[in-house]
Coordinates of C-alpha atoms and ligand atoms in Angstrom, one line a residue:
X1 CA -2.9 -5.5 -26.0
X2 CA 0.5 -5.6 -24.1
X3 CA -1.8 -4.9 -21.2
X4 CA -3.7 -8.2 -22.0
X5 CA -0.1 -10.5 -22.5
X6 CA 1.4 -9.0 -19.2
X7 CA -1.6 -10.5 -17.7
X8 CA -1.7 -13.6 -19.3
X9 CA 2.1 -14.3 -18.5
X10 CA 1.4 -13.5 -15.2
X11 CA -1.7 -16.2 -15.1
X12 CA 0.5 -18.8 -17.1
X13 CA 3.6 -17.9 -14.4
X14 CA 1.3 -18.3 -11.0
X15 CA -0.5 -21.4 -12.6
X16 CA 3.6 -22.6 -12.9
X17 CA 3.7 -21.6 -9.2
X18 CA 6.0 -18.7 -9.6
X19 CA 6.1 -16.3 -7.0
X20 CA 5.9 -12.5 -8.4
X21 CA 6.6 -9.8 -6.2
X22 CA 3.5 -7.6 -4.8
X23 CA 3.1 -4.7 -2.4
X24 CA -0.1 -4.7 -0.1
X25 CA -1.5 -1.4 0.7
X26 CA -3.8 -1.7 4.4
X27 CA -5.3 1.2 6.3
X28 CA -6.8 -0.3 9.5
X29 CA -6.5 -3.0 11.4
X30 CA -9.3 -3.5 13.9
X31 CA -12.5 -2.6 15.1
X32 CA -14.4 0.0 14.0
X33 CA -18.7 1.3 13.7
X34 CA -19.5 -0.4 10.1
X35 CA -21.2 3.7 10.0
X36 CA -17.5 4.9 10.4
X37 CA -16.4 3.0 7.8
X38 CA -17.9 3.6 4.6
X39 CA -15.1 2.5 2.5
X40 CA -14.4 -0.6 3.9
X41 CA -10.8 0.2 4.9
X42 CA -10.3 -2.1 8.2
X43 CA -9.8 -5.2 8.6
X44 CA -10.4 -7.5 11.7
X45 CA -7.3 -8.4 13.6
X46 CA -8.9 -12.5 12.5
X47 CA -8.6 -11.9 8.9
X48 CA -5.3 -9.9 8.9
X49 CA -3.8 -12.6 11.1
X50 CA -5.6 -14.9 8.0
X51 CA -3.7 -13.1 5.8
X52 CA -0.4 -13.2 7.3
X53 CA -0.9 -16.7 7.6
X54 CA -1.6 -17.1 3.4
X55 CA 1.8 -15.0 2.9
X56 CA 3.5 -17.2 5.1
X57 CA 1.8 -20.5 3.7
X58 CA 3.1 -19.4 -0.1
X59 CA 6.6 -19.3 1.7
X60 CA 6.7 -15.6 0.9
X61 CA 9.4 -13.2 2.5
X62 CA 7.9 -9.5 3.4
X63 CA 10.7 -7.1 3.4
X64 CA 10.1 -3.4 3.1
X65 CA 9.2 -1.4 0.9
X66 CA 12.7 0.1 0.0
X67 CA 14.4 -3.1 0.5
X68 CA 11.7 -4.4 -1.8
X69 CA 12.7 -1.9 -4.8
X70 CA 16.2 -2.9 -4.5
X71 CA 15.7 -6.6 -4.6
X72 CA 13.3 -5.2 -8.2
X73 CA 15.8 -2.9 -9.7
X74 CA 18.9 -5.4 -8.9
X75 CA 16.8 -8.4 -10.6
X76 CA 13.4 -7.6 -12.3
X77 CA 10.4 -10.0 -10.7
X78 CA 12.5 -11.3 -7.8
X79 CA 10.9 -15.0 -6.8
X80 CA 9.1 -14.8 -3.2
X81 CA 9.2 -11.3 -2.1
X82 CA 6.8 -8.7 -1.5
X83 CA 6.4 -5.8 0.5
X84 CA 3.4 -4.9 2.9
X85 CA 2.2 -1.6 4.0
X86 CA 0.2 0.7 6.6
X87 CA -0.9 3.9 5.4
X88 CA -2.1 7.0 7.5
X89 CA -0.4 5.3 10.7
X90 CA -3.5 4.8 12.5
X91 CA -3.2 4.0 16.1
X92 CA -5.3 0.7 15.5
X93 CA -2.9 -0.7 12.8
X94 CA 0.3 0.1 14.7
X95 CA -0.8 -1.1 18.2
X96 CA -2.5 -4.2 16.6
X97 CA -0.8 -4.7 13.1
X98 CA 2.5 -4.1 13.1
X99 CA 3.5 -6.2 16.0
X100 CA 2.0 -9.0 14.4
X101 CA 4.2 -8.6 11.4
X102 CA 7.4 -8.4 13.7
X103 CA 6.7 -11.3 15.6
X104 CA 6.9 -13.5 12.7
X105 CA 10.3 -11.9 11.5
X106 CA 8.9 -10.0 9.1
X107 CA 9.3 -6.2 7.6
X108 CA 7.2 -3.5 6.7
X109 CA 6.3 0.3 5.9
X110 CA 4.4 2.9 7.6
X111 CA 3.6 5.9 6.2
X112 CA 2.2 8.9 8.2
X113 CA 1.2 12.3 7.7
X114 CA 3.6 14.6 9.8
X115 CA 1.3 17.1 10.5
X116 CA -1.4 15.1 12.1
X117 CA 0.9 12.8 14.3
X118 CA -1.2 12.4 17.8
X119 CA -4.3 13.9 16.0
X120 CA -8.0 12.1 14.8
X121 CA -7.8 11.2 11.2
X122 CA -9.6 14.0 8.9
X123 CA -11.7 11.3 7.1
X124 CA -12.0 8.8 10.0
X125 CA -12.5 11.2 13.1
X126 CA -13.2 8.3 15.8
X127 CA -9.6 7.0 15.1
X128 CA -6.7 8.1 16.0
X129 CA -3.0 8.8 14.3
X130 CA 0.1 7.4 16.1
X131 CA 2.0 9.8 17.8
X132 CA 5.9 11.1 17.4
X133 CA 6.7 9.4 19.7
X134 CA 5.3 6.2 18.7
X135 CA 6.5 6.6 15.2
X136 CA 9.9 6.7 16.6
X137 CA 9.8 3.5 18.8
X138 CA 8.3 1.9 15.6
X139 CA 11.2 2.9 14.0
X140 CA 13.4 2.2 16.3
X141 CA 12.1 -1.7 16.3
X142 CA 13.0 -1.5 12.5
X143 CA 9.4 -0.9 11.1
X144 CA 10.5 1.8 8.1
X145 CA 8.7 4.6 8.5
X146 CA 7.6 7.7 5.3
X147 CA 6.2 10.4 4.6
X148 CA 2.3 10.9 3.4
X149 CA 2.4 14.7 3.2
X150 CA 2.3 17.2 5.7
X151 CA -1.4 17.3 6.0
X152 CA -2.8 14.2 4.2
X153 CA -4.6 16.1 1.8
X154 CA -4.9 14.7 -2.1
X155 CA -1.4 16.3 -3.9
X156 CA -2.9 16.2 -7.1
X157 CA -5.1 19.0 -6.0
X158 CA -2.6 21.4 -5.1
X159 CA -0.6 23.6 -7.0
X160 CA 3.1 22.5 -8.0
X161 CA 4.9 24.2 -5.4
X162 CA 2.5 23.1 -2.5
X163 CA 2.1 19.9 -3.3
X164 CA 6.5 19.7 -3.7
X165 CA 6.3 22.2 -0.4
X166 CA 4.0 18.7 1.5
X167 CA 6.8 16.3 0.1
X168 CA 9.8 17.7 1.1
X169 CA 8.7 19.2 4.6
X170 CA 7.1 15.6 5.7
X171 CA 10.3 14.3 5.2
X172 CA 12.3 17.0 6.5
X173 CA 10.3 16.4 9.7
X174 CA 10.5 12.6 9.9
X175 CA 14.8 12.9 9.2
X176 CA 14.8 15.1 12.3
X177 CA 12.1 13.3 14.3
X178 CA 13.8 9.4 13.0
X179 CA 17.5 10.7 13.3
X180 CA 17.5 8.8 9.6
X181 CA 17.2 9.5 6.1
X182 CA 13.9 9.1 4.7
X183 CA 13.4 8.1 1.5
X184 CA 9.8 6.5 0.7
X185 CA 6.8 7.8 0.8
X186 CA 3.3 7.6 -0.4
X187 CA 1.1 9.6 -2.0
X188 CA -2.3 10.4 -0.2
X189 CA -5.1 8.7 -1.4
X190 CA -2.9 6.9 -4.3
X191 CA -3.4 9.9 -6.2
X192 CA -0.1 10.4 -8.6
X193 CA 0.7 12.2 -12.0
X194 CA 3.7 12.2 -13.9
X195 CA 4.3 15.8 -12.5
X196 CA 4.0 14.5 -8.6
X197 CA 6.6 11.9 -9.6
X198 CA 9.0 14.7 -10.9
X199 CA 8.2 16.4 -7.7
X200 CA 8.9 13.3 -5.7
X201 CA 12.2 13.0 -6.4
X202 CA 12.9 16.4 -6.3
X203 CA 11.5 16.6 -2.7
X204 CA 14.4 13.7 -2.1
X205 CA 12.4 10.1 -2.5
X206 CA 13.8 7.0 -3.7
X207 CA 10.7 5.1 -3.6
X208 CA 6.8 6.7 -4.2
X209 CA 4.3 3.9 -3.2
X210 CA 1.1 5.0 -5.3
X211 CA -2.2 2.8 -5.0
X212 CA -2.9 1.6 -8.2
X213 CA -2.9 -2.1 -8.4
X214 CA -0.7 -4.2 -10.7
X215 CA 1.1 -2.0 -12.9
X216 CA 4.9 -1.8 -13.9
X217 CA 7.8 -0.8 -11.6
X218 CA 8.1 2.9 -11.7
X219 CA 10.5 3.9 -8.2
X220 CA 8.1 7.0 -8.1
X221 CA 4.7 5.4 -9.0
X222 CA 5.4 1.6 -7.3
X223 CA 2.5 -0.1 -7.6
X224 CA 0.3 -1.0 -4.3
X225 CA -2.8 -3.6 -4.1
X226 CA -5.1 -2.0 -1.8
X227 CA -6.6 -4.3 1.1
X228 CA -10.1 -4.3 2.6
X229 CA -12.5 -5.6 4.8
X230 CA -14.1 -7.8 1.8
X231 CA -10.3 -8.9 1.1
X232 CA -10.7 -12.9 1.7
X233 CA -7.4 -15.1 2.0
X234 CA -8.1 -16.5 -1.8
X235 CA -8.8 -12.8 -3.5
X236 CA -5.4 -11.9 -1.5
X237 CA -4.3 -14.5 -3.1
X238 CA -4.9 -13.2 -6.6
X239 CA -3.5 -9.7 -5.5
X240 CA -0.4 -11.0 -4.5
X241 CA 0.0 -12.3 -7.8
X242 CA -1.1 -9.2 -9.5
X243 CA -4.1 -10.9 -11.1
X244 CA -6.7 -8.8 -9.4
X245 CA -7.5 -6.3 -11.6
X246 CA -8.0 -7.6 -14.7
X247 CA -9.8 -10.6 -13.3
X248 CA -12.3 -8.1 -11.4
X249 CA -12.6 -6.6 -15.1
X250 CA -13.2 -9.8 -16.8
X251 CA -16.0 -11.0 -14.0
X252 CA -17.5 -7.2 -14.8
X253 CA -17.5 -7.8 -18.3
X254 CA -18.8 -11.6 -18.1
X255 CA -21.8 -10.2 -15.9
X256 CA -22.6 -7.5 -18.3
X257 CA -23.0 -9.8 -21.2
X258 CA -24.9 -12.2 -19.0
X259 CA -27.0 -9.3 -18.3
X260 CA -27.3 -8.5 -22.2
X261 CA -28.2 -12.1 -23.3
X262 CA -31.1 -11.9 -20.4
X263 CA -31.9 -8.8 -21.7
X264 CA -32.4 -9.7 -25.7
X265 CA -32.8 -13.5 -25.1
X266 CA -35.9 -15.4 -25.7
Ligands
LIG301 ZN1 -3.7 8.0 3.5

Protein backbone atom coordinates (compact mmCIF):
# COMPACT_ATOMS: atom_id res chain seq x y z
CA UNK A 1 0.00 0.00 0.00
CA UNK A 2 2.68 2.72 1.03
CA UNK A 3 4.44 1.07 -1.89
CA UNK A 4 1.47 2.05 -4.14
CA UNK A 5 1.13 6.02 -2.64
CA UNK A 6 5.07 6.57 -2.99
CA UNK A 7 4.39 5.87 -6.55
CA UNK A 8 1.44 7.76 -7.04
CA UNK A 9 3.07 10.91 -5.44
CA UNK A 10 5.87 10.46 -7.51
CA UNK A 11 3.35 10.27 -10.83
CA UNK A 12 1.22 13.31 -9.40
CA UNK A 13 4.99 15.21 -8.61
CA UNK A 14 6.58 14.55 -12.38
CA UNK A 15 3.02 15.23 -14.03
CA UNK A 16 3.66 18.81 -11.75
CA UNK A 17 7.05 18.83 -13.46
CA UNK A 18 9.12 18.19 -10.38
CA UNK A 19 12.40 17.00 -10.73
CA UNK A 20 13.21 13.94 -8.28
CA UNK A 21 16.62 12.83 -7.92
CA UNK A 22 17.74 9.36 -9.70
CA UNK A 23 20.92 7.43 -10.01
CA UNK A 24 21.61 5.69 -13.54
CA UNK A 25 23.46 2.51 -13.36
CA UNK A 26 25.36 1.79 -17.19
CA UNK A 27 27.75 -1.01 -17.93
CA UNK A 28 28.96 -0.40 -21.59
CA UNK A 29 29.15 1.98 -23.82
CA UNK A 30 29.89 0.88 -27.30
CA UNK A 31 30.10 -1.78 -29.73
CA UNK A 32 29.88 -5.05 -29.03
CA UNK A 33 28.85 -8.94 -30.98
CA UNK A 34 24.86 -8.92 -30.08
CA UNK A 35 26.37 -13.02 -29.22
CA UNK A 36 28.56 -11.30 -26.60
CA UNK A 37 25.94 -9.56 -25.16
CA UNK A 38 23.22 -11.56 -23.88
CA UNK A 39 22.01 -9.31 -21.34
CA UNK A 40 21.77 -6.35 -23.15
CA UNK A 41 24.23 -4.24 -21.09
CA UNK A 42 25.80 -1.75 -23.81
CA UNK A 43 24.65 0.88 -25.27
CA UNK A 44 25.65 2.63 -28.54
CA UNK A 45 27.73 5.73 -28.14
CA UNK A 46 24.24 7.38 -30.47
CA UNK A 47 21.88 6.51 -27.77
CA UNK A 48 24.07 7.36 -24.75
CA UNK A 49 24.88 10.67 -26.38
CA UNK A 50 20.71 10.55 -26.71
CA UNK A 51 20.51 10.18 -23.31
CA UNK A 52 22.85 12.78 -22.21
CA UNK A 53 21.02 14.94 -24.32
CA UNK A 54 17.36 14.10 -22.41
CA UNK A 55 19.24 14.81 -18.93
CA UNK A 56 20.43 17.89 -20.20
CA UNK A 57 17.00 18.86 -22.02
CA UNK A 58 15.08 18.38 -18.34
CA UNK A 59 17.78 20.90 -17.10
CA UNK A 60 19.13 18.23 -14.88
CA UNK A 61 22.57 18.63 -12.93
CA UNK A 62 24.70 15.10 -12.76
CA UNK A 63 26.88 15.30 -9.79
CA UNK A 64 28.37 12.14 -8.27
CA UNK A 65 27.39 9.84 -6.59
CA UNK A 66 28.73 10.96 -3.10
CA UNK A 67 28.01 14.42 -3.81
CA UNK A 68 24.61 13.17 -4.69
CA UNK A 69 23.93 11.58 -1.08
CA UNK A 70 24.89 14.69 0.53
CA UNK A 71 22.76 16.99 -1.52
CA UNK A 72 19.80 13.82 -0.23
CA UNK A 73 20.73 13.61 3.37
CA UNK A 74 21.13 17.61 3.71
CA UNK A 75 17.48 18.03 2.04
CA UNK A 76 15.37 14.88 1.24
CA UNK A 77 14.32 14.79 -2.77
CA UNK A 78 16.62 17.67 -3.85
CA UNK A 79 14.97 19.36 -7.19
CA UNK A 80 17.20 18.65 -10.46
CA UNK A 81 19.97 16.36 -9.41
CA UNK A 82 20.88 12.92 -10.10
CA UNK A 83 23.79 10.94 -10.26
CA UNK A 84 25.07 8.69 -13.15
CA UNK A 85 27.20 5.67 -12.99
CA UNK A 86 29.66 3.14 -14.83
CA UNK A 87 30.07 -0.13 -13.32
CA UNK A 88 32.84 -2.80 -13.96
CA UNK A 89 35.09 0.08 -15.51
CA UNK A 90 35.12 -1.35 -18.89
CA UNK A 91 37.65 0.02 -21.19
CA UNK A 92 34.73 0.88 -23.76
CA UNK A 93 32.69 3.05 -21.30
CA UNK A 94 35.71 4.96 -19.95
CA UNK A 95 37.44 5.68 -23.35
CA UNK A 96 33.99 6.42 -24.92
CA UNK A 97 31.61 7.39 -22.02
CA UNK A 98 33.11 9.21 -19.52
CA UNK A 99 34.65 11.88 -21.64
CA UNK A 100 31.37 12.57 -22.99
CA UNK A 101 30.03 13.32 -19.52
CA UNK A 102 33.03 15.64 -18.79
CA UNK A 103 32.79 17.60 -21.80
CA UNK A 104 29.51 18.80 -20.90
CA UNK A 105 30.52 19.82 -17.22
CA UNK A 106 29.15 17.08 -15.78
CA UNK A 107 30.14 14.35 -12.81
CA UNK A 108 30.10 10.90 -12.41
CA UNK A 109 31.09 7.47 -10.65
CA UNK A 110 33.10 4.57 -11.70
CA UNK A 111 33.27 1.67 -9.95
CA UNK A 112 35.91 -1.12 -10.67
CA UNK A 113 36.97 -4.34 -9.43
CA UNK A 114 40.61 -4.00 -8.04
CA UNK A 115 41.62 -7.24 -8.77
CA UNK A 116 40.86 -7.35 -12.47
CA UNK A 117 42.17 -3.77 -13.36
CA UNK A 118 43.98 -4.31 -17.00
CA UNK A 119 42.29 -7.80 -17.25
CA UNK A 120 39.14 -9.24 -19.68
CA UNK A 121 35.86 -9.08 -17.83
CA UNK A 122 34.95 -12.68 -16.32
CA UNK A 123 31.43 -12.49 -17.80
CA UNK A 124 32.21 -10.40 -20.92
CA UNK A 125 35.69 -11.98 -22.00
CA UNK A 126 36.05 -9.86 -25.47
CA UNK A 127 36.10 -6.68 -23.29
CA UNK A 128 38.41 -5.27 -21.46
CA UNK A 129 38.79 -3.53 -17.78
CA UNK A 130 40.50 -0.18 -17.52
CA UNK A 131 43.79 -0.29 -16.19
CA UNK A 132 45.54 1.35 -12.85
CA UNK A 133 46.71 3.54 -14.53
CA UNK A 134 43.80 4.64 -16.28
CA UNK A 135 41.73 4.65 -13.23
CA UNK A 136 44.00 7.12 -11.83
CA UNK A 137 44.06 9.63 -14.73
CA UNK A 138 40.16 9.24 -14.54
CA UNK A 139 40.54 10.24 -11.18
CA UNK A 140 42.75 12.66 -11.56
CA UNK A 141 40.28 14.50 -14.22
CA UNK A 142 37.71 14.36 -11.18
CA UNK A 143 35.62 11.22 -12.37
CA UNK A 144 35.14 9.56 -8.64
CA UNK A 145 36.22 6.41 -8.73
CA UNK A 146 34.94 2.89 -5.97
CA UNK A 147 35.31 -0.10 -5.23
CA UNK A 148 33.28 -3.25 -6.78
CA UNK A 149 35.11 -5.97 -4.80
CA UNK A 150 38.32 -7.47 -5.22
CA UNK A 151 37.33 -9.91 -7.72
CA UNK A 152 33.82 -9.00 -8.96
CA UNK A 153 32.26 -11.94 -7.82
CA UNK A 154 28.38 -11.84 -6.26
CA UNK A 155 29.09 -10.85 -2.18
CA UNK A 156 25.94 -12.38 -1.28
CA UNK A 157 27.53 -15.68 -1.98
CA UNK A 158 30.39 -15.52 0.16
CA UNK A 159 30.75 -16.10 3.65
CA UNK A 160 30.71 -12.91 6.11
CA UNK A 161 34.22 -12.55 6.47
CA UNK A 162 35.03 -12.90 2.65
CA UNK A 163 32.69 -10.95 1.38
CA UNK A 164 33.78 -7.92 4.37
CA UNK A 165 37.59 -9.27 3.39
CA UNK A 166 36.38 -8.08 -0.86
CA UNK A 167 35.13 -4.61 0.66
CA UNK A 168 37.69 -3.45 2.68
CA UNK A 169 40.78 -4.69 0.46
CA UNK A 170 39.18 -2.98 -2.87
CA UNK A 171 39.26 0.00 -1.05
CA UNK A 172 42.38 -0.35 0.58
CA UNK A 173 43.84 -0.74 -2.83
CA UNK A 174 42.06 2.12 -4.64
CA UNK A 175 43.25 4.70 -1.33
CA UNK A 176 46.80 3.69 -2.16
CA UNK A 177 46.49 3.46 -5.93
CA UNK A 178 44.02 7.19 -5.94
CA UNK A 179 46.19 8.85 -3.09
CA UNK A 180 42.38 9.53 -1.72
CA UNK A 181 39.87 8.32 0.54
CA UNK A 182 37.42 6.12 -0.93
CA UNK A 183 34.31 5.94 0.21
CA UNK A 184 31.53 4.49 -2.35
CA UNK A 185 31.23 1.54 -3.77
CA UNK A 186 28.93 -0.83 -5.34
CA UNK A 187 27.98 -4.11 -4.85
CA UNK A 188 28.63 -6.66 -7.76
CA UNK A 189 25.74 -7.50 -9.63
CA UNK A 190 23.37 -5.18 -7.35
CA UNK A 191 23.25 -8.03 -5.12
CA UNK A 192 22.82 -6.61 -1.26
CA UNK A 193 21.43 -7.91 2.12
CA UNK A 194 20.97 -6.10 5.24
CA UNK A 195 24.18 -8.07 6.46
CA UNK A 196 26.37 -6.70 3.29
CA UNK A 197 25.19 -3.22 4.30
CA UNK A 198 26.50 -3.86 7.99
CA UNK A 199 29.61 -5.07 6.32
CA UNK A 200 29.76 -2.09 4.11
CA UNK A 201 30.22 0.33 6.57
CA UNK A 202 32.29 -1.65 8.54
CA UNK A 203 34.70 -2.16 5.50
CA UNK A 204 34.72 1.98 5.63
CA UNK A 205 31.83 3.17 2.89
CA UNK A 206 29.83 6.10 3.12
CA UNK A 207 27.80 5.42 0.17
CA UNK A 208 26.78 1.50 -1.28
CA UNK A 209 25.24 1.94 -4.76
CA UNK A 210 23.02 -1.30 -5.05
CA UNK A 211 20.89 -1.90 -8.33
CA UNK A 212 17.59 -2.08 -7.46
CA UNK A 213 15.48 0.49 -9.01
CA UNK A 214 13.37 3.11 -7.23
CA UNK A 215 13.49 2.36 -3.75
CA UNK A 216 14.19 4.65 -0.55
CA UNK A 217 17.47 6.31 0.33
CA UNK A 218 19.41 3.83 2.35
CA UNK A 219 23.49 5.40 2.28
CA UNK A 220 24.40 1.53 2.11
CA UNK A 221 21.58 0.13 -0.27
CA UNK A 222 21.22 3.66 -2.65
CA UNK A 223 19.02 2.87 -5.14
CA UNK A 224 20.36 2.58 -8.95
CA UNK A 225 18.10 2.41 -12.31
CA UNK A 226 19.91 0.04 -14.46
CA UNK A 227 20.44 1.13 -18.23
CA UNK A 228 20.34 -0.97 -21.38
CA UNK A 229 20.52 -1.29 -24.88
CA UNK A 230 16.51 -1.34 -25.04
CA UNK A 231 16.72 1.95 -22.71
CA UNK A 232 14.97 4.56 -25.22
CA UNK A 233 15.26 8.51 -24.39
CA UNK A 234 11.33 8.39 -23.16
CA UNK A 235 11.59 4.95 -20.84
CA UNK A 236 14.93 6.91 -19.48
CA UNK A 237 12.70 9.27 -18.99
CA UNK A 238 10.42 7.32 -16.62
CA UNK A 239 13.62 5.99 -14.78
CA UNK A 240 14.77 9.20 -14.00
CA UNK A 241 11.65 9.86 -12.36
CA UNK A 242 11.56 6.58 -10.58
CA UNK A 243 8.45 5.55 -12.32
CA UNK A 244 9.86 2.55 -14.05
CA UNK A 245 9.20 -0.17 -12.07
CA UNK A 246 5.89 -0.09 -11.10
CA UNK A 247 4.82 1.04 -14.50
CA UNK A 248 6.71 -2.10 -16.05
CA UNK A 249 4.49 -3.96 -13.32
CA UNK A 250 1.26 -2.40 -14.20
CA UNK A 251 1.89 -2.96 -18.26
CA UNK A 252 2.66 -6.80 -16.93
CA UNK A 253 -0.40 -7.00 -15.12
CA UNK A 254 -2.59 -5.17 -17.87
CA UNK A 255 -1.28 -7.81 -20.44
CA UNK A 256 -1.95 -10.64 -18.23
CA UNK A 257 -5.57 -9.71 -17.85
CA UNK A 258 -5.82 -9.01 -21.48
CA UNK A 259 -4.50 -12.31 -21.92
CA UNK A 260 -7.23 -13.76 -19.35
CA UNK A 261 -10.21 -12.02 -20.99
CA UNK A 262 -8.98 -13.69 -24.50
CA UNK A 263 -8.61 -16.63 -22.74
CA UNK A 264 -12.39 -16.94 -21.13
CA UNK A 265 -14.04 -14.47 -23.51
CA UNK A 266 -16.57 -15.32 -26.03
ZN1 LIG B 1 29.75 -5.26 -12.05
Amino acid sequence: MNGARTWLTHVTGAVRGRHYPFVLCYHGVGSVAAADDPQGIFLSIELFERHLDTIAAQNYELLSVSELWRAIAHQPGPAGKGAITFDDGLTQTTRNAIPMVLERGWACSLFVPTGLLGKRHPDAPTEWIASAAEVRELSDAGVEVGAHSVDHVDLTRLPHVQALEQMRRSRETLEDLLAKPVKTMAYPFGAVTPRLMEAAEEAGYEVACACSGAGPWLARCLPREPVFASSSPLRLRIKMAGLYGPAYALAGARSALRHRATRVGP
